[in-house]
Coordinates of C-alpha atoms and ligand atoms in Angstrom, one line a residue:
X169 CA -75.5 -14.6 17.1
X170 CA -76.1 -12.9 13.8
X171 CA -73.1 -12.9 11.6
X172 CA -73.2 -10.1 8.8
X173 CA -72.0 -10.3 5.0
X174 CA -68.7 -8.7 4.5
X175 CA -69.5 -9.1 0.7
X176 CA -73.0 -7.5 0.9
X177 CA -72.3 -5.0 3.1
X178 CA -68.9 -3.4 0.2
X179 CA -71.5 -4.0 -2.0
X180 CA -74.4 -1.9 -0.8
X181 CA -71.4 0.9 0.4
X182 CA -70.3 1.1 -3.1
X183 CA -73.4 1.1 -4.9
X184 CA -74.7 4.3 -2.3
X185 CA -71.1 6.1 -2.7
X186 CA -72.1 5.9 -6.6
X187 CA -75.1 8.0 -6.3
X188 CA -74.2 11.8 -6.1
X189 CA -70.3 11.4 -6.4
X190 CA -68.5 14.1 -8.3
X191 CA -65.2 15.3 -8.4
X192 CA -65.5 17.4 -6.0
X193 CA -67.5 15.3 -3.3
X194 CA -70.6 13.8 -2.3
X195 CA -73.7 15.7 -3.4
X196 CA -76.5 13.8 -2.2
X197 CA -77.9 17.1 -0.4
X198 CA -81.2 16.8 1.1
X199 CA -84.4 18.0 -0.8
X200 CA -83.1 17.5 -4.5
X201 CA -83.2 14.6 -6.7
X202 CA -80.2 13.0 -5.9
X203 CA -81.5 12.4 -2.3
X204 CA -84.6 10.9 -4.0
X205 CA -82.3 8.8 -6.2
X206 CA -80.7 7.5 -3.3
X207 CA -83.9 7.0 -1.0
X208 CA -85.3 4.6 -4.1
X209 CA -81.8 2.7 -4.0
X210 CA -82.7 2.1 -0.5
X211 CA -86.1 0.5 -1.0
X212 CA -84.9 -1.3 -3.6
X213 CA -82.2 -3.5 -1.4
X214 CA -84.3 -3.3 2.0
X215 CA -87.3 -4.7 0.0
X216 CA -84.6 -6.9 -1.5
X217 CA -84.4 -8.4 2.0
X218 CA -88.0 -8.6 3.0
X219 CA -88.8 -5.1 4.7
X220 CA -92.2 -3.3 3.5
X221 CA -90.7 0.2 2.7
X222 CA -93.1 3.8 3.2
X223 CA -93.0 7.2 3.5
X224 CA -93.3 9.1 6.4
X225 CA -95.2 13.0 6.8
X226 CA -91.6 14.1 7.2
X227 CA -90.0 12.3 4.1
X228 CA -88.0 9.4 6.1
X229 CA -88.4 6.0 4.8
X230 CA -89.1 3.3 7.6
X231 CA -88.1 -0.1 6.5
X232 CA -89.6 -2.5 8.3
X233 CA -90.2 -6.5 8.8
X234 CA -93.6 -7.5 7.9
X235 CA -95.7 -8.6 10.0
X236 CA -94.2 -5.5 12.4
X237 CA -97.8 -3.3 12.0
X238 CA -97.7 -0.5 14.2
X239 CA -94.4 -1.6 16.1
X240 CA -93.1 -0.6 18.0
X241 CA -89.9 -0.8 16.4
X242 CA -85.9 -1.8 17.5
X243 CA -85.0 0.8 15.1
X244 CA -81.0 1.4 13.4
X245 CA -81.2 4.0 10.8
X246 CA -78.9 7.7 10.0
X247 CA -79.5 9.6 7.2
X248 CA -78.7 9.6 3.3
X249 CA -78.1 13.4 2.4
X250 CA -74.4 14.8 2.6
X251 CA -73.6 18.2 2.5
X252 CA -72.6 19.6 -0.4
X253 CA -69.4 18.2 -1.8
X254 CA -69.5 16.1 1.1
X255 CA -67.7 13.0 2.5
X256 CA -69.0 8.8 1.1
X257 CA -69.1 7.7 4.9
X258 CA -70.9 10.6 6.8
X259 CA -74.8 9.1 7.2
X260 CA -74.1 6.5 4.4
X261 CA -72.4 4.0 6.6
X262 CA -74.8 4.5 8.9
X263 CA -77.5 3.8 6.2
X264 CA -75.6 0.6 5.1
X265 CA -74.7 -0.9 8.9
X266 CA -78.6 -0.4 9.5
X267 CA -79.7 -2.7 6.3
X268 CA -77.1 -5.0 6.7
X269 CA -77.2 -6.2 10.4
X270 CA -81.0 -6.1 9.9
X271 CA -80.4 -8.3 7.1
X272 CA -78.1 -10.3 9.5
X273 CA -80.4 -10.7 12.5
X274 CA -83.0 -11.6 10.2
X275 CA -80.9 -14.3 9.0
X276 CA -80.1 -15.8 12.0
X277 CA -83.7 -16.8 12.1
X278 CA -84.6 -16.2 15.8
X279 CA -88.3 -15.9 15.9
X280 CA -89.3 -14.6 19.0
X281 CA -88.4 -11.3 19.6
X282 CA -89.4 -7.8 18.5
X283 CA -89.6 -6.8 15.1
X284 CA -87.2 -4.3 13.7
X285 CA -87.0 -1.3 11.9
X286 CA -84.5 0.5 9.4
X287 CA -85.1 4.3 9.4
X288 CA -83.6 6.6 6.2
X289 CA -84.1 9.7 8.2
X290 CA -84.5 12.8 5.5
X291 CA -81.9 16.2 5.8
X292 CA -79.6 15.8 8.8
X293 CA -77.2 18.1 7.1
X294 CA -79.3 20.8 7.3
X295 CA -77.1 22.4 3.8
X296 CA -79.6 24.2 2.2
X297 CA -82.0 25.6 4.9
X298 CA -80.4 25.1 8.0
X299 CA -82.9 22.6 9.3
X300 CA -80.5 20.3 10.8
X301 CA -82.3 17.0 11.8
X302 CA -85.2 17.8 9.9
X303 CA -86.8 14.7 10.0
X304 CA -86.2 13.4 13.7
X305 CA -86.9 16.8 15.6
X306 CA -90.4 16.4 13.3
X307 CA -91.4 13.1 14.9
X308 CA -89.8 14.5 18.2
X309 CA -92.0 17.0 17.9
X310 CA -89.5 19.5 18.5
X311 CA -89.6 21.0 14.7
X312 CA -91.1 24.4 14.4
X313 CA -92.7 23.8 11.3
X314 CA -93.9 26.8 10.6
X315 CA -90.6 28.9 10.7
X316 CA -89.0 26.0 8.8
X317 CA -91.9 26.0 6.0
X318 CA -91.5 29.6 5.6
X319 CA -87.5 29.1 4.7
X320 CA -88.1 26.5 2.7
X321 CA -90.1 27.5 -0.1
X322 CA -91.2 24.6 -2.4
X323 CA -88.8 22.2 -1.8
X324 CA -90.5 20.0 0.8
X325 CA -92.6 19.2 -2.2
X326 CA -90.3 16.8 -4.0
X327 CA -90.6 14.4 -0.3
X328 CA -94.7 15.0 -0.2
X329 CA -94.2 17.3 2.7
X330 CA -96.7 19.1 3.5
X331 CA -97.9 21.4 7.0
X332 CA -100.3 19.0 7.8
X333 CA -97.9 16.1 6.8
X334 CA -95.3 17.2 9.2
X335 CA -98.0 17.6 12.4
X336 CA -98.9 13.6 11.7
X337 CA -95.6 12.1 11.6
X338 CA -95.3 13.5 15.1
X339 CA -97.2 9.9 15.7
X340 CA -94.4 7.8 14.2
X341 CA -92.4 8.4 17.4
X342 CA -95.0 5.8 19.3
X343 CA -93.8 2.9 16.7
X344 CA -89.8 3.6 18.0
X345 CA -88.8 1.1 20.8
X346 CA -85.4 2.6 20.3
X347 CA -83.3 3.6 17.8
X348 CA -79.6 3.1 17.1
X349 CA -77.4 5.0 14.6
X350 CA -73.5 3.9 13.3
X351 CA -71.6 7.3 12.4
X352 CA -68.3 8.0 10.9
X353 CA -66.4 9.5 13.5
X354 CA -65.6 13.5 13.2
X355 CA -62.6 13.6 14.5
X356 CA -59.5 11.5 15.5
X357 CA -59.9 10.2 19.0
X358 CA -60.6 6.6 17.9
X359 CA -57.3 6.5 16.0
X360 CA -55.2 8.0 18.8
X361 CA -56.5 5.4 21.1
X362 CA -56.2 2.7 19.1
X363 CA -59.9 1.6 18.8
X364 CA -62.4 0.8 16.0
X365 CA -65.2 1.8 17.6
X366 CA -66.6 4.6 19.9
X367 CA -69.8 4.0 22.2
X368 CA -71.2 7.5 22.7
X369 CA -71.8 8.3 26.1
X370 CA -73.0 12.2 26.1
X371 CA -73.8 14.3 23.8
X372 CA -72.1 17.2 24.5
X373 CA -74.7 20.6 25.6
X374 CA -73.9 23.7 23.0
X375 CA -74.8 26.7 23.2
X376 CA -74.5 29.9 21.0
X377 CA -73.9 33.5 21.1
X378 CA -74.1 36.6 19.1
X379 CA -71.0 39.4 20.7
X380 CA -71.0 42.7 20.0
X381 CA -68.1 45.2 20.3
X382 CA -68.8 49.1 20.2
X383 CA -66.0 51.4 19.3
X384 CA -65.3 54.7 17.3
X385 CA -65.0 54.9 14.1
X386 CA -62.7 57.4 12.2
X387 CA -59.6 58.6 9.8
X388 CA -57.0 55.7 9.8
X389 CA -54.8 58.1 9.3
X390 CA -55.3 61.6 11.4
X391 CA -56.6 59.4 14.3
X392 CA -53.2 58.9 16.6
X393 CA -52.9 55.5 18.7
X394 CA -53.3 57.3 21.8
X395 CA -57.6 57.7 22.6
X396 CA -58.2 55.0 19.7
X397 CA -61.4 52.9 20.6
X398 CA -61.1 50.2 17.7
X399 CA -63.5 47.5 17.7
X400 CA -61.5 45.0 16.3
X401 CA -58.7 45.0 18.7
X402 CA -61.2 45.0 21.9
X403 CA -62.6 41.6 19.4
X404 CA -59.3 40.6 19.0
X405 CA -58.3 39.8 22.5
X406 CA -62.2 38.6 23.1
X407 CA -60.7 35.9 20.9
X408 CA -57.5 34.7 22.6
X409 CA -59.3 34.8 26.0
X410 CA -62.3 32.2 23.9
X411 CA -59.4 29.8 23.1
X412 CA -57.7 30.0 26.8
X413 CA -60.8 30.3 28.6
X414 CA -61.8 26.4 26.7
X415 CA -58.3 25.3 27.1
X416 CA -58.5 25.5 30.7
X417 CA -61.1 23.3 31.0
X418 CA -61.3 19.7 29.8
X419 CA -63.9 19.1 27.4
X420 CA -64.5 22.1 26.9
X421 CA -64.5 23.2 23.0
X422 CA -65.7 27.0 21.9
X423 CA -64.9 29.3 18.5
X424 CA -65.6 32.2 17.2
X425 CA -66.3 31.4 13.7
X426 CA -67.8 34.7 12.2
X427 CA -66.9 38.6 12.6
X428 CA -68.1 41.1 10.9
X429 CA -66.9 44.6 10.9
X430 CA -68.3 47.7 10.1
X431 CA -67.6 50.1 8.8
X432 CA -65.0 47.7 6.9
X433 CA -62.6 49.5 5.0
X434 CA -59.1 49.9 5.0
X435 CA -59.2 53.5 5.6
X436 CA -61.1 53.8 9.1
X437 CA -61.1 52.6 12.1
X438 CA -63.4 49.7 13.0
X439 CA -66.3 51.2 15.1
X440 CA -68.4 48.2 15.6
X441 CA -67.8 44.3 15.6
X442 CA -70.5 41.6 15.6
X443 CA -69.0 37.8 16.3
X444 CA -70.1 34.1 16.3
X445 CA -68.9 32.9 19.5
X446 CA -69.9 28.4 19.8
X447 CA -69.0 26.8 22.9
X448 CA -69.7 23.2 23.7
X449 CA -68.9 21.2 26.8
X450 CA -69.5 17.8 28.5
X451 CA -71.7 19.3 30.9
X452 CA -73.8 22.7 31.3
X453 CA -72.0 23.7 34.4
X454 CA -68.7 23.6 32.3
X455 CA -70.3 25.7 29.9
X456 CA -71.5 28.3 32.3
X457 CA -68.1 28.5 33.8
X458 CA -66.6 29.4 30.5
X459 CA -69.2 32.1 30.2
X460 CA -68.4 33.9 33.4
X461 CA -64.8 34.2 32.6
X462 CA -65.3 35.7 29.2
X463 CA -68.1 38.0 30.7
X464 CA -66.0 38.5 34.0
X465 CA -62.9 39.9 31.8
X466 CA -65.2 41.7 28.9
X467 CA -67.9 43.7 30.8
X468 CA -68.6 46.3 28.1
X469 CA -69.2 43.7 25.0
X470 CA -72.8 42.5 24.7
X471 CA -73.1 39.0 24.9
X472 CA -76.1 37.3 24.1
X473 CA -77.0 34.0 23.8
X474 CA -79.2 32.9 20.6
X475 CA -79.5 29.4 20.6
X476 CA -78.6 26.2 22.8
X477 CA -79.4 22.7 22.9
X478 CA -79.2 20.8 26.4
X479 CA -77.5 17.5 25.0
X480 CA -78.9 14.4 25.6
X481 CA -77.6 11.1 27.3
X482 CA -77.5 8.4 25.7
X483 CA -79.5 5.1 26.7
X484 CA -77.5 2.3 29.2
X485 CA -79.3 -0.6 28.5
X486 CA -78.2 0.3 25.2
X487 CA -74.6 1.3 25.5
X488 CA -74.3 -2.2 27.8
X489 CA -75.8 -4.1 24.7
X490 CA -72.8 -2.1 21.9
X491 CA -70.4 -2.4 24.5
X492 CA -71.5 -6.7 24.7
X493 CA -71.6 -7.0 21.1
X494 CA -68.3 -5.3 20.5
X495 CA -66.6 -8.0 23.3
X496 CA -68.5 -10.6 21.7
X497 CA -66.6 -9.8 18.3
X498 CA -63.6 -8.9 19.3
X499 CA -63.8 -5.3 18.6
X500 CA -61.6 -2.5 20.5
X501 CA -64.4 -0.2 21.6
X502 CA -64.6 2.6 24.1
X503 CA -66.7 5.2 25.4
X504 CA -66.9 8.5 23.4
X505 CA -68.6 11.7 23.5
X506 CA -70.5 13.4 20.8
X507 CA -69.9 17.3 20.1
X508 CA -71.8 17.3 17.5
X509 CA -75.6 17.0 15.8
X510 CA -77.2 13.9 15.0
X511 CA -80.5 12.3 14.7
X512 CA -79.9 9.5 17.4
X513 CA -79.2 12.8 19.6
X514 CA -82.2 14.7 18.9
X515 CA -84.4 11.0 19.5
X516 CA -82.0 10.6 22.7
X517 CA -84.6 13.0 24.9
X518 CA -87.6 11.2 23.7
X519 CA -86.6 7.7 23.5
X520 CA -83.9 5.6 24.3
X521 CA -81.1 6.0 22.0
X522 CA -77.5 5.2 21.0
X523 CA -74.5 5.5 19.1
X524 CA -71.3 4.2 17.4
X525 CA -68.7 6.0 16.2
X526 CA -66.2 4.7 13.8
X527 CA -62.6 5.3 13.6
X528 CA -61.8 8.0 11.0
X529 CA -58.2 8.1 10.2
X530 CA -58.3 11.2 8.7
X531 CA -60.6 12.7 11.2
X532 CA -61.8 15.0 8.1
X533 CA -65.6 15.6 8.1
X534 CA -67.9 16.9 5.9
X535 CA -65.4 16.7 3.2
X536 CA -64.3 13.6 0.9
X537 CA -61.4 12.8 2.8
X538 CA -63.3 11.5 5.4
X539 CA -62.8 8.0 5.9
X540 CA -63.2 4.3 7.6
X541 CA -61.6 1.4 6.8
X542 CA -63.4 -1.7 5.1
X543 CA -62.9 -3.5 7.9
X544 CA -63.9 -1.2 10.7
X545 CA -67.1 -0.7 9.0
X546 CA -68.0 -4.0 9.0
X547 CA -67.4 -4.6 12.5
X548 CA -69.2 -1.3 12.9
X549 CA -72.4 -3.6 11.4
X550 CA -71.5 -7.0 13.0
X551 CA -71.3 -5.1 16.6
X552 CA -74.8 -3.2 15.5
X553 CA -76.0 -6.6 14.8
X554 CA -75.2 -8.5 17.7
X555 CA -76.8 -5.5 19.6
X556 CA -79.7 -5.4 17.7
X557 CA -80.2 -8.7 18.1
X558 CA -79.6 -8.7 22.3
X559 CA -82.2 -5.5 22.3
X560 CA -85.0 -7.4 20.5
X561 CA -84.9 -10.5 22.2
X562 CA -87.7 -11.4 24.6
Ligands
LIG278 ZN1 -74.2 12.5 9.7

C-alpha cells in the first residue's frame, strides 16, 4: 500500500498556488505565460521524481515513468489553467494529487505492474476562447479544430500548436489505459453529508437553448395596459415556469443566464427577447421531460436547442478501486454526480475514466474562495494512490 507525503504534497500545493496569484485570484489562464510558467514548474518536480516529461500536438504535458515507451498508461492528471481571477484548488489539486500518489506508488516499489502516467492537460477553463477541454476533446478526437483555430488567433503558438499538431495528438489517446482526475468539489454536497470525498458516478447530460420571445414594440407611455404584447413579461414568466419546471424534478438543474432585449430603452415597450436557457439532469429522459413542460405551457416562443453534450458514465472497475482505496484509509466517501465540465468527462466516452471530488466548504467555484482543507486533500491523494496502485497491478 502506497503511503503519500503529507509534507511534499503542502509543498508542491503551495509552490503551484504561487504562480499566477494576485489579489484578486488565480490567473493562471490557459494560453499565456503564466500557464507556461506553471507547466515548467511541473516538469521540474515530476522529473524531480523520475518521470521523462514531453509535449503533446495539443500542449499537455504527459509525465511518465521510464521505461513506460508507448504505454499504455494508468493515467491521473487535471489541468493547470484557472480562469481568470480564479480559485488555488480548481485543477491545481488535481495537478498536485496526480504527482504525488505517483510519487507514492512509485515508492512503494512494486515492480510488476503497469506503468503510469501524469497528464497536465492544457485549457479546461476554456476563459479566453471558449474551448473548454481543449486538450482532452483533441486526443478524443472530438475537437473541431478548425472552428477553434479560427477563434484563436495566434495564441496556440506559445504551446507549439499547430493544425497539423492537433490531428497527431489524436494518437496519444492509444497510450491511456485509463485516466483518473481529483477535483475540488463545485458545490457543497460533500459538506452537507459529512464526507471528504465524492466518487462521481454520472456526469450529468446538458443541453442548451437559445428562446426567443416576439412582441410589439411601442410608446411606454400612449400605449395603455390593455392590448400590450411586451416581450419581457411573456420572458418573465418563461422564467418562473424554468425554476418550477427543474424543481419538480430531482436532479434536475436549468437557468436562464442571459436576456437580451430589444429595443432596450426605458421609453418603449420591449418588442423582442432573446434568452439563454441551460438545463442539466441525471439522465436525458429527465431533461426531455423538462422540455415538454416549458414547450407544453409556451407554444408561441421559439425554442431551439444549440448545443448538448450526452454525459458520460464513469468507469466501475474504477469507481470499485476509489471506493476500496477510500475504505482502506479511512476516508468518508460517497457517490456523487458531476454537473459540470471536466476532462476525465470528456475521456469518460473513449476510455475508462473516473473521478474524485473533494469537500469544498465553501462550495464557491471559480473564484478564490473556493476551498479544501489540508487534510482532505491529502486523503484526496492517499485514496488516488491506493487506487492507482490497485488499477496497475497485474
Ligand atoms: Zn477544473
Amino acid at each position: 500500500m502506497p503511503t503519500v507525503s503529507r509534507q511534499r504534497f503542502l509543498r508542491w500545493f503551495a509552490e503551484l498556488a504561487d504562480i499566477g496569484r494576485t489579489e484578486t485570484g488565480w490567473n493562471r489562464v490557459a494560453w499565456t505565460p503564466l500557464e507556461i510558467e506553471a507547466q515548467e514548474w511541473f516538469r521540474r518536480e515530476a522529473e524531480g521524481i523520475g518521470l521523462e516529461v514531453r509535449k503533446d500536438g495539443a500542449g499537455s504535458l504527459w509525465a511518465v515513468e521510464p521505461g513506460a515507451g508507448e504505454g499504455p498508461y494508468v493515467c491521473a492528471g487535471s489541468h493547470l489553467d484557472t480562469q481568470p481571477d480564479g480559485g488555488a484548488y480548481d485543477g491545481a489539486l488535481g495537478m498536485v494529487c496526480a504527482l504525488e500518489a505517483v510519487a507514492a506508488v512509485r515508492e512503494a516499489g512494486e515492480a510488476d505492474r503497469r506503468p503510469l502516467a501524469v497528464i497536465a492537460f492544457v485549457d479546461e477553463e476554456g476563459a479566453r476562447f471558449s474551448t473548454a477541454c481543449f486538450a482532452s476533446r483533441a486526443i478524443a478526437g472530438v475537437l473541431d479544430i478548425d472552428a477553434v483555430l479560427a477563434a484563436m488567433g495566434d495564441a496556440p503558438k506559445i504551446h507549439g500548436v499547430t493544425r497539423e499538431s492537433l490531428l497527431a495528438s489524436r494518437a496519444e489517446l492509444a497510450r491511456v489505459a485509463c485516466f483518473l482526475e481529483v477535483h475540488v468539489e463545485q458545490g457543497k454536497a460533500l459538506v452537507d453529508r459529512g464526507q471528504a470525498l465524492g466518487i462521481a458516478d454520472v456526469l450529468a447530460p446538458r443541453r442548451r437553448y437559445r428562446v426567443e420571445f416576439e412582441g410589439e414594440s411601442n410608446h411606454a407611455g400612449t400605449t395603455p395596459m390593455a392590448g400590450r404584447r411586451d416581450a419581457l413579461v411573456a420572458a418573465a414568466r418563461f422564467v418562473l415556469a424554468v425554476d418550477e419546471a427543474a424543481r419538480a424534478r430531482p436532479g434536475a438543474v436549468a437557468t436562464v443566464g442571459r436576456v437580451s432585449i430589444a429595443p432596450g430603452s426605458t421609453n418603449s415597450i420591449p418588442g423582442r427577447v432573446v434568452c439563454t436557457l441551460d438545463v442539466r439532469a441525471l439522465d436525458g429522459a429527465t431533461i426531455d421531460a423538462v422540455m415538454d413542460d416549458l414547450r407544453r405551457r409556451f407554444g408561441d416562443a421559439a425554442i431551439v436547442q444549440e448545443s448538448m453534450s450526452t454525459g458520460a458514465k464513469f468507469d466501475d472497475g474504477l469507481r470499485q478501486a476509489l471506493h476500496r482505496s477510500a475504505g482502506a484509509s479511512g476516508v468518508p466517501a460517497g457517490d456523487l454526480p458531476s454537473y459540470a465540465g471536466h476532462d476525465a468527462g470528456i475521456l469518460a466516452a473513449v476510455v475508462p475514466s473516473a473521478m474524485v471530488f473533494v469537500r469544498n466548504p465553501t462550495g464557491a467555484s471559480h473564484s478564490p474562495a473556493e476551498f479544501a482543507s489540508d487534510d482532505d486533500c491529502v486523503a484526496a491523494a492517499q485514496v488516488l494512490a491506493g487506487a492507482l496502485a490497485d488499477v496497475a497491478a497485474r
